[in-house]
Amino acid sequence: MRALFVTGGAKASLLTSNGCGGTTTPAYCTANGGTTQYEWINVVTLNTINNTTTGSSGYADYTALSTSLTAGSAYTISLKPAYSGSAYPEYFKVYIDYNNDKDFTDVGENVFTSVATSATISGSFTIPAATIVGTKRMRVLMSDAAIASSCGTFSYGEVEDYSVNITAGGTSSCGTPAGLTAS
């Protein structure tokens, strides 16, 4: 059997096959602020995430930073813009890809939309109780103009991606087993 999968074996191509085509790992749509020369996301705070940055090239991948959120619970996110000179009104949007389908377009995935602000802004959202547990991507966008989409490029601002680990809500107990012995 092993001979089938070694180099030159009759089934060796199965080891590197993409099945019926396409990629083996779909990618998230791209999003990017065209320039962060004048303004960028300075601080993102959600539960145990407290990330302070000095800007990027318009997109920053902070998915290595994670926090646990409980399904059915409410959370407050705090967002702070930064400026190299004059402060401009900024708009923020926050998305969580609850179903891990690599987009942020499903109902309820836009968890926070701000009004225009040049100062720190906070908002609350609740993780839907029926959310499947596991790691999800959270996308934070900041732009000097209203944000129409979770994907694409806009002139000024920044996009940052994070990870959130959704855990089961409520408490359940199986009780203490009775009648067991160990030696």
PDB file of C-alpha atoms in Angstrom:
ATOM      1  CA  MET A   1       0.000   0.000   0.000  1.00  0.00           C
ATOM      2  CA  ARG A   2       2.762   2.445   0.874  1.00  0.00           C
ATOM      3  CA  ALA A   3       4.281   2.037  -2.585  1.00  0.00           C
ATOM      4  CA  LEU A   4       1.175   3.677  -4.076  1.00  0.00           C
ATOM      5  CA  PHE A   5       1.976   7.009  -2.355  1.00  0.00           C
ATOM      6  CA  VAL A   6       5.764   7.282  -2.748  1.00  0.00           C
ATOM      7  CA  THR A   7       7.219   9.485  -5.512  1.00  0.00           C
ATOM      8  CA  GLY A   8       6.320   7.848  -8.817  1.00  0.00           C
ATOM      9  CA  GLY A   9       3.629   5.689  -7.166  1.00  0.00           C
ATOM     10  CA  ALA A  10       0.236   5.340  -8.844  1.00  0.00           C
ATOM     11  CA  LYS A  11      -1.543   7.460  -6.184  1.00  0.00           C
ATOM     12  CA  ALA A  12       1.294   9.864  -5.163  1.00  0.00           C
ATOM     13  CA  SER A  13      -0.562  12.851  -6.618  1.00  0.00           C
ATOM     14  CA  LEU A  14      -3.291  12.458  -3.977  1.00  0.00           C
ATOM     15  CA  LEU A  15      -0.872  13.720  -1.327  1.00  0.00           C
ATOM     16  CA  THR A  16      -0.717  17.192  -2.945  1.00  0.00           C
ATOM     17  CA  SER A  17      -4.114  17.265  -4.635  1.00  0.00           C
ATOM     18  CA  ASN A  18      -6.606  20.103  -4.160  1.00  0.00           C
ATOM     19  CA  GLY A  19      -9.440  17.681  -4.842  1.00  0.00           C
ATOM     20  CA  CYS A  20     -11.762  19.086  -7.497  1.00  0.00           C
ATOM     21  CA  GLY A  21      -9.793  22.322  -7.756  1.00  0.00           C
ATOM     22  CA  GLY A  22      -9.520  25.603  -5.922  1.00  0.00           C
ATOM     23  CA  THR A  23      -7.343  26.335  -2.966  1.00  0.00           C
ATOM     24  CA  THR A  24      -7.199  24.182   0.104  1.00  0.00           C
ATOM     25  CA  THR A  25      -7.517  27.190   2.417  1.00  0.00           C
ATOM     26  CA  PRO A  26      -9.821  30.010   1.323  1.00  0.00           C
ATOM     27  CA  ALA A  27      -8.488  33.451   2.156  1.00  0.00           C
ATOM     28  CA  TYR A  28     -10.260  36.366   3.788  1.00  0.00           C
ATOM     29  CA  CYS A  29     -11.121  39.269   1.535  1.00  0.00           C
ATOM     30  CA  THR A  30      -8.517  42.004   1.559  1.00  0.00           C
ATOM     31  CA  ALA A  31      -9.084  45.348   3.211  1.00  0.00           C
ATOM     32  CA  ASN A  32      -6.622  48.193   3.394  1.00  0.00           C
ATOM     33  CA  GLY A  33      -6.372  51.854   4.275  1.00  0.00           C
ATOM     34  CA  GLY A  34      -4.580  53.533   1.383  1.00  0.00           C
ATOM     35  CA  THR A  35      -2.316  55.542   3.685  1.00  0.00           C
ATOM     36  CA  THR A  36      -1.705  55.773   7.409  1.00  0.00           C
ATOM     37  CA  GLN A  37       0.565  58.772   7.053  1.00  0.00           C
ATOM     38  CA  TYR A  38      -1.932  61.095   8.766  1.00  0.00           C
ATOM     39  CA  GLU A  39      -4.205  58.807  10.819  1.00  0.00           C
ATOM     40  CA  TRP A  40      -4.274  55.216  12.059  1.00  0.00           C
ATOM     41  CA  ILE A  41      -5.805  52.920  14.684  1.00  0.00           C
ATOM     42  CA  ASN A  42      -3.883  53.606  17.875  1.00  0.00           C
ATOM     43  CA  VAL A  43      -5.592  51.417  20.502  1.00  0.00           C
ATOM     44  CA  VAL A  44      -8.010  48.484  20.338  1.00  0.00           C
ATOM     45  CA  THR A  45      -9.320  47.210  23.677  1.00  0.00           C
ATOM     46  CA  LEU A  46     -11.683  44.243  23.967  1.00  0.00           C
ATOM     47  CA  ASN A  47     -11.699  41.988  27.014  1.00  0.00           C
ATOM     48  CA  THR A  48      -8.018  40.890  27.359  1.00  0.00           C
ATOM     49  CA  ILE A  49      -6.899  42.447  24.039  1.00  0.00           C
ATOM     50  CA  ASN A  50      -5.294  45.833  24.709  1.00  0.00           C
ATOM     51  CA  ASN A  51      -3.233  46.595  21.598  1.00  0.00           C
ATOM     52  CA  THR A  52      -1.471  49.928  21.099  1.00  0.00           C
ATOM     53  CA  THR A  53       0.160  50.539  17.714  1.00  0.00           C
ATOM     54  CA  THR A  54       1.859  53.312  15.777  1.00  0.00           C
ATOM     55  CA  GLY A  55       0.272  52.497  12.427  1.00  0.00           C
ATOM     56  CA  SER A  56       1.093  50.170   9.563  1.00  0.00           C
ATOM     57  CA  SER A  57       1.005  50.215   5.795  1.00  0.00           C
ATOM     58  CA  GLY A  58      -2.797  50.283   5.937  1.00  0.00           C
ATOM     59  CA  TYR A  59      -3.380  46.698   7.097  1.00  0.00           C
ATOM     60  CA  ALA A  60      -2.072  44.871  10.157  1.00  0.00           C
ATOM     61  CA  ASP A  61      -2.560  41.187  10.987  1.00  0.00           C
ATOM     62  CA  TYR A  62      -2.859  40.823  14.756  1.00  0.00           C
ATOM     63  CA  THR A  63      -4.624  37.452  14.628  1.00  0.00           C
ATOM     64  CA  ALA A  64      -1.931  36.124  16.977  1.00  0.00           C
ATOM     65  CA  LEU A  65      -3.615  38.331  19.617  1.00  0.00           C
ATOM     66  CA  SER A  66      -6.715  36.634  20.973  1.00  0.00           C
ATOM     67  CA  THR A  67      -9.308  36.935  23.687  1.00  0.00           C
ATOM     68  CA  SER A  68     -12.074  34.610  24.841  1.00  0.00           C
ATOM     69  CA  LEU A  69     -15.685  35.785  24.584  1.00  0.00           C
ATOM     70  CA  THR A  70     -18.673  33.851  25.904  1.00  0.00           C
ATOM     71  CA  ALA A  71     -21.701  33.202  23.686  1.00  0.00           C
ATOM     72  CA  GLY A  72     -24.717  35.108  24.990  1.00  0.00           C
ATOM     73  CA  SER A  73     -22.581  37.684  26.839  1.00  0.00           C
ATOM     74  CA  ALA A  74     -22.169  41.417  26.219  1.00  0.00           C
ATOM     75  CA  TYR A  75     -18.789  43.098  25.701  1.00  0.00           C
ATOM     76  CA  THR A  76     -17.493  46.629  25.292  1.00  0.00           C
ATOM     77  CA  ILE A  77     -14.924  47.499  22.649  1.00  0.00           C
ATOM     78  CA  SER A  78     -12.891  50.688  22.878  1.00  0.00           C
ATOM     79  CA  LEU A  79     -11.180  52.213  19.835  1.00  0.00           C
ATOM     80  CA  LYS A  80      -8.781  55.142  19.697  1.00  0.00           C
ATOM     81  CA  PRO A  81      -7.512  56.908  16.567  1.00  0.00           C
ATOM     82  CA  ALA A  82      -4.071  58.568  16.365  1.00  0.00           C
ATOM     83  CA  TYR A  83      -2.810  61.399  14.171  1.00  0.00           C
ATOM     84  CA  SER A  84       0.526  62.654  12.888  1.00  0.00           C
ATOM     85  CA  GLY A  85      -0.825  66.225  12.879  1.00  0.00           C
ATOM     86  CA  SER A  86      -4.366  67.581  12.905  1.00  0.00           C
ATOM     87  CA  ALA A  87      -7.149  65.354  14.209  1.00  0.00           C
ATOM     88  CA  TYR A  88      -9.855  64.392  11.699  1.00  0.00           C
ATOM     89  CA  PRO A  89     -13.248  62.804  12.315  1.00  0.00           C
ATOM     90  CA  GLU A  90     -12.906  59.030  11.905  1.00  0.00           C
ATOM     91  CA  TYR A  91     -15.421  56.242  11.421  1.00  0.00           C
ATOM     92  CA  PHE A  92     -14.942  52.776  12.909  1.00  0.00           C
ATOM     93  CA  LYS A  93     -16.578  49.468  12.028  1.00  0.00           C
ATOM     94  CA  VAL A  94     -15.994  46.156  13.785  1.00  0.00           C
ATOM     95  CA  TYR A  95     -16.924  42.772  12.322  1.00  0.00           C
ATOM     96  CA  ILE A  96     -16.727  39.218  13.693  1.00  0.00           C
ATOM     97  CA  ASP A  97     -16.911  36.317  11.248  1.00  0.00           C
ATOM     98  CA  TYR A  98     -19.155  34.177  13.479  1.00  0.00           C
ATOM     99  CA  ASN A  99     -19.607  31.374  10.933  1.00  0.00           C
ATOM    100  CA  ASN A 100     -15.969  31.333   9.675  1.00  0.00           C
ATOM    101  CA  ASP A 101     -17.043  31.618   6.031  1.00  0.00           C
ATOM    102  CA  LYS A 102     -14.151  34.019   5.301  1.00  0.00           C
ATOM    103  CA  ASP A 103     -16.331  37.110   4.840  1.00  0.00           C
ATOM    104  CA  PHE A 104     -18.048  39.540   7.152  1.00  0.00           C
ATOM    105  CA  THR A 105     -21.275  39.942   5.186  1.00  0.00           C
ATOM    106  CA  ASP A 106     -23.705  37.770   7.127  1.00  0.00           C
ATOM    107  CA  VAL A 107     -26.449  39.264   9.277  1.00  0.00           C
ATOM    108  CA  GLY A 108     -25.102  40.222  12.696  1.00  0.00           C
ATOM    109  CA  GLU A 109     -21.396  40.098  11.797  1.00  0.00           C
ATOM    110  CA  ASN A 110     -21.113  43.917  11.851  1.00  0.00           C
ATOM    111  CA  VAL A 111     -21.020  44.211  15.653  1.00  0.00           C
ATOM    112  CA  PHE A 112     -20.172  47.919  15.992  1.00  0.00           C
ATOM    113  CA  THR A 113     -20.439  51.040  13.817  1.00  0.00           C
ATOM    114  CA  SER A 114     -19.333  54.388  15.205  1.00  0.00           C
ATOM    115  CA  VAL A 115     -20.332  57.926  14.534  1.00  0.00           C
ATOM    116  CA  ALA A 116     -17.574  60.257  13.314  1.00  0.00           C
ATOM    117  CA  THR A 117     -15.110  60.948  16.123  1.00  0.00           C
ATOM    118  CA  SER A 118     -11.579  62.200  16.680  1.00  0.00           C
ATOM    119  CA  ALA A 119     -11.394  60.758  20.209  1.00  0.00           C
ATOM    120  CA  THR A 120     -11.618  57.351  21.848  1.00  0.00           C
ATOM    121  CA  ILE A 121     -15.007  55.742  21.279  1.00  0.00           C
ATOM    122  CA  SER A 122     -16.596  52.720  22.922  1.00  0.00           C
ATOM    123  CA  GLY A 123     -19.518  50.529  22.032  1.00  0.00           C
ATOM    124  CA  SER A 124     -21.178  47.363  23.260  1.00  0.00           C
ATOM    125  CA  PHE A 125     -22.269  44.226  21.465  1.00  0.00           C
ATOM    126  CA  THR A 126     -23.542  40.793  22.467  1.00  0.00           C
ATOM    127  CA  ILE A 127     -22.170  37.523  21.130  1.00  0.00           C
ATOM    128  CA  PRO A 128     -25.203  35.604  19.790  1.00  0.00           C
ATOM    129  CA  ALA A 129     -26.062  32.720  22.119  1.00  0.00           C
ATOM    130  CA  ALA A 130     -26.233  30.261  19.205  1.00  0.00           C
ATOM    131  CA  THR A 131     -22.712  31.041  17.940  1.00  0.00           C
ATOM    132  CA  ILE A 132     -20.667  27.897  17.360  1.00  0.00           C
ATOM    133  CA  VAL A 133     -17.710  27.827  19.731  1.00  0.00           C
ATOM    134  CA  GLY A 134     -14.200  28.227  18.366  1.00  0.00           C
ATOM    135  CA  THR A 135     -11.788  30.817  17.031  1.00  0.00           C
ATOM    136  CA  LYS A 136     -13.233  33.577  14.834  1.00  0.00           C
ATOM    137  CA  ARG A 137     -11.662  36.545  13.044  1.00  0.00           C
ATOM    138  CA  MET A 138     -12.488  40.064  14.194  1.00  0.00           C
ATOM    139  CA  ARG A 139     -11.843  42.937  11.768  1.00  0.00           C
ATOM    140  CA  VAL A 140     -11.505  46.567  12.912  1.00  0.00           C
ATOM    141  CA  LEU A 141     -11.653  49.293  10.246  1.00  0.00           C
ATOM    142  CA  MET A 142     -11.025  53.014  10.663  1.00  0.00           C
ATOM    143  CA  SER A 143     -11.491  55.541   7.864  1.00  0.00           C
ATOM    144  CA  ASP A 144     -11.893  59.289   7.510  1.00  0.00           C
ATOM    145  CA  ALA A 145     -15.006  58.606   5.394  1.00  0.00           C
ATOM    146  CA  ALA A 146     -18.002  56.403   6.088  1.00  0.00           C
ATOM    147  CA  ILE A 147     -17.074  52.727   5.651  1.00  0.00           C
ATOM    148  CA  ALA A 148     -19.247  50.920   3.133  1.00  0.00           C
ATOM    149  CA  SER A 149     -17.726  47.430   3.257  1.00  0.00           C
ATOM    150  CA  SER A 150     -15.549  45.105   5.329  1.00  0.00           C
ATOM    151  CA  CYS A 151     -13.372  44.569   2.248  1.00  0.00           C
ATOM    152  CA  GLY A 152     -11.656  46.836  -0.239  1.00  0.00           C
ATOM    153  CA  THR A 153      -9.377  49.850  -0.080  1.00  0.00           C
ATOM    154  CA  PHE A 154     -10.154  53.332   1.149  1.00  0.00           C
ATOM    155  CA  SER A 155      -8.020  56.472   1.011  1.00  0.00           C
ATOM    156  CA  TYR A 156      -7.064  57.219   4.621  1.00  0.00           C
ATOM    157  CA  GLY A 157      -7.130  54.973   7.664  1.00  0.00           C
ATOM    158  CA  GLU A 158      -6.251  51.454   8.675  1.00  0.00           C
ATOM    159  CA  VAL A 159      -7.563  47.887   9.014  1.00  0.00           C
ATOM    160  CA  GLU A 160      -6.553  45.471  11.779  1.00  0.00           C
ATOM    161  CA  ASP A 161      -7.530  41.802  12.164  1.00  0.00           C
ATOM    162  CA  TYR A 162      -7.649  39.990  15.524  1.00  0.00           C
ATOM    163  CA  SER A 163      -8.788  36.594  16.819  1.00  0.00           C
ATOM    164  CA  VAL A 164     -11.607  35.969  19.257  1.00  0.00           C
ATOM    165  CA  ASN A 165     -12.272  32.579  20.813  1.00  0.00           C
ATOM    166  CA  ILE A 166     -15.992  32.049  21.366  1.00  0.00           C
ATOM    167  CA  THR A 167     -16.734  29.801  24.346  1.00  0.00           C
ATOM    168  CA  ALA A 168     -20.018  28.178  25.354  1.00  0.00           C
ATOM    169  CA  GLY A 169     -22.420  30.303  27.351  1.00  0.00           C
ATOM    170  CA  GLY A 170     -24.128  29.330  30.558  1.00  0.00           C
ATOM    171  CA  THR A 171     -22.994  26.787  33.019  1.00  0.00           C
ATOM    172  CA  SER A 172     -23.855  23.160  32.948  1.00  0.00           C
ATOM    173  CA  SER A 173     -23.012  20.440  35.352  1.00  0.00           C
ATOM    174  CA  CYS A 174     -22.995  16.733  34.774  1.00  0.00           C
ATOM    175  CA  GLY A 175     -23.078  16.147  38.511  1.00  0.00           C
ATOM    176  CA  THR A 176     -20.689  14.053  40.484  1.00  0.00           C
ATOM    177  CA  PRO A 177     -20.567  10.425  39.359  1.00  0.00           C
ATOM    178  CA  ALA A 178     -21.686   8.001  42.059  1.00  0.00           C
ATOM    179  CA  GLY A 179     -20.747   4.410  42.646  1.00  0.00           C
ATOM    180  CA  LEU A 180     -17.257   4.592  41.132  1.00  0.00           C
ATOM    181  CA  THR A 181     -14.202   3.202  42.801  1.00  0.00           C
ATOM    182  CA  ALA A 182     -10.548   3.412  41.974  1.00  0.00           C
ATOM    183  CA  SER A 183      -7.526   1.611  43.234  1.00  0.00           C
TER     184      SER A 183
END
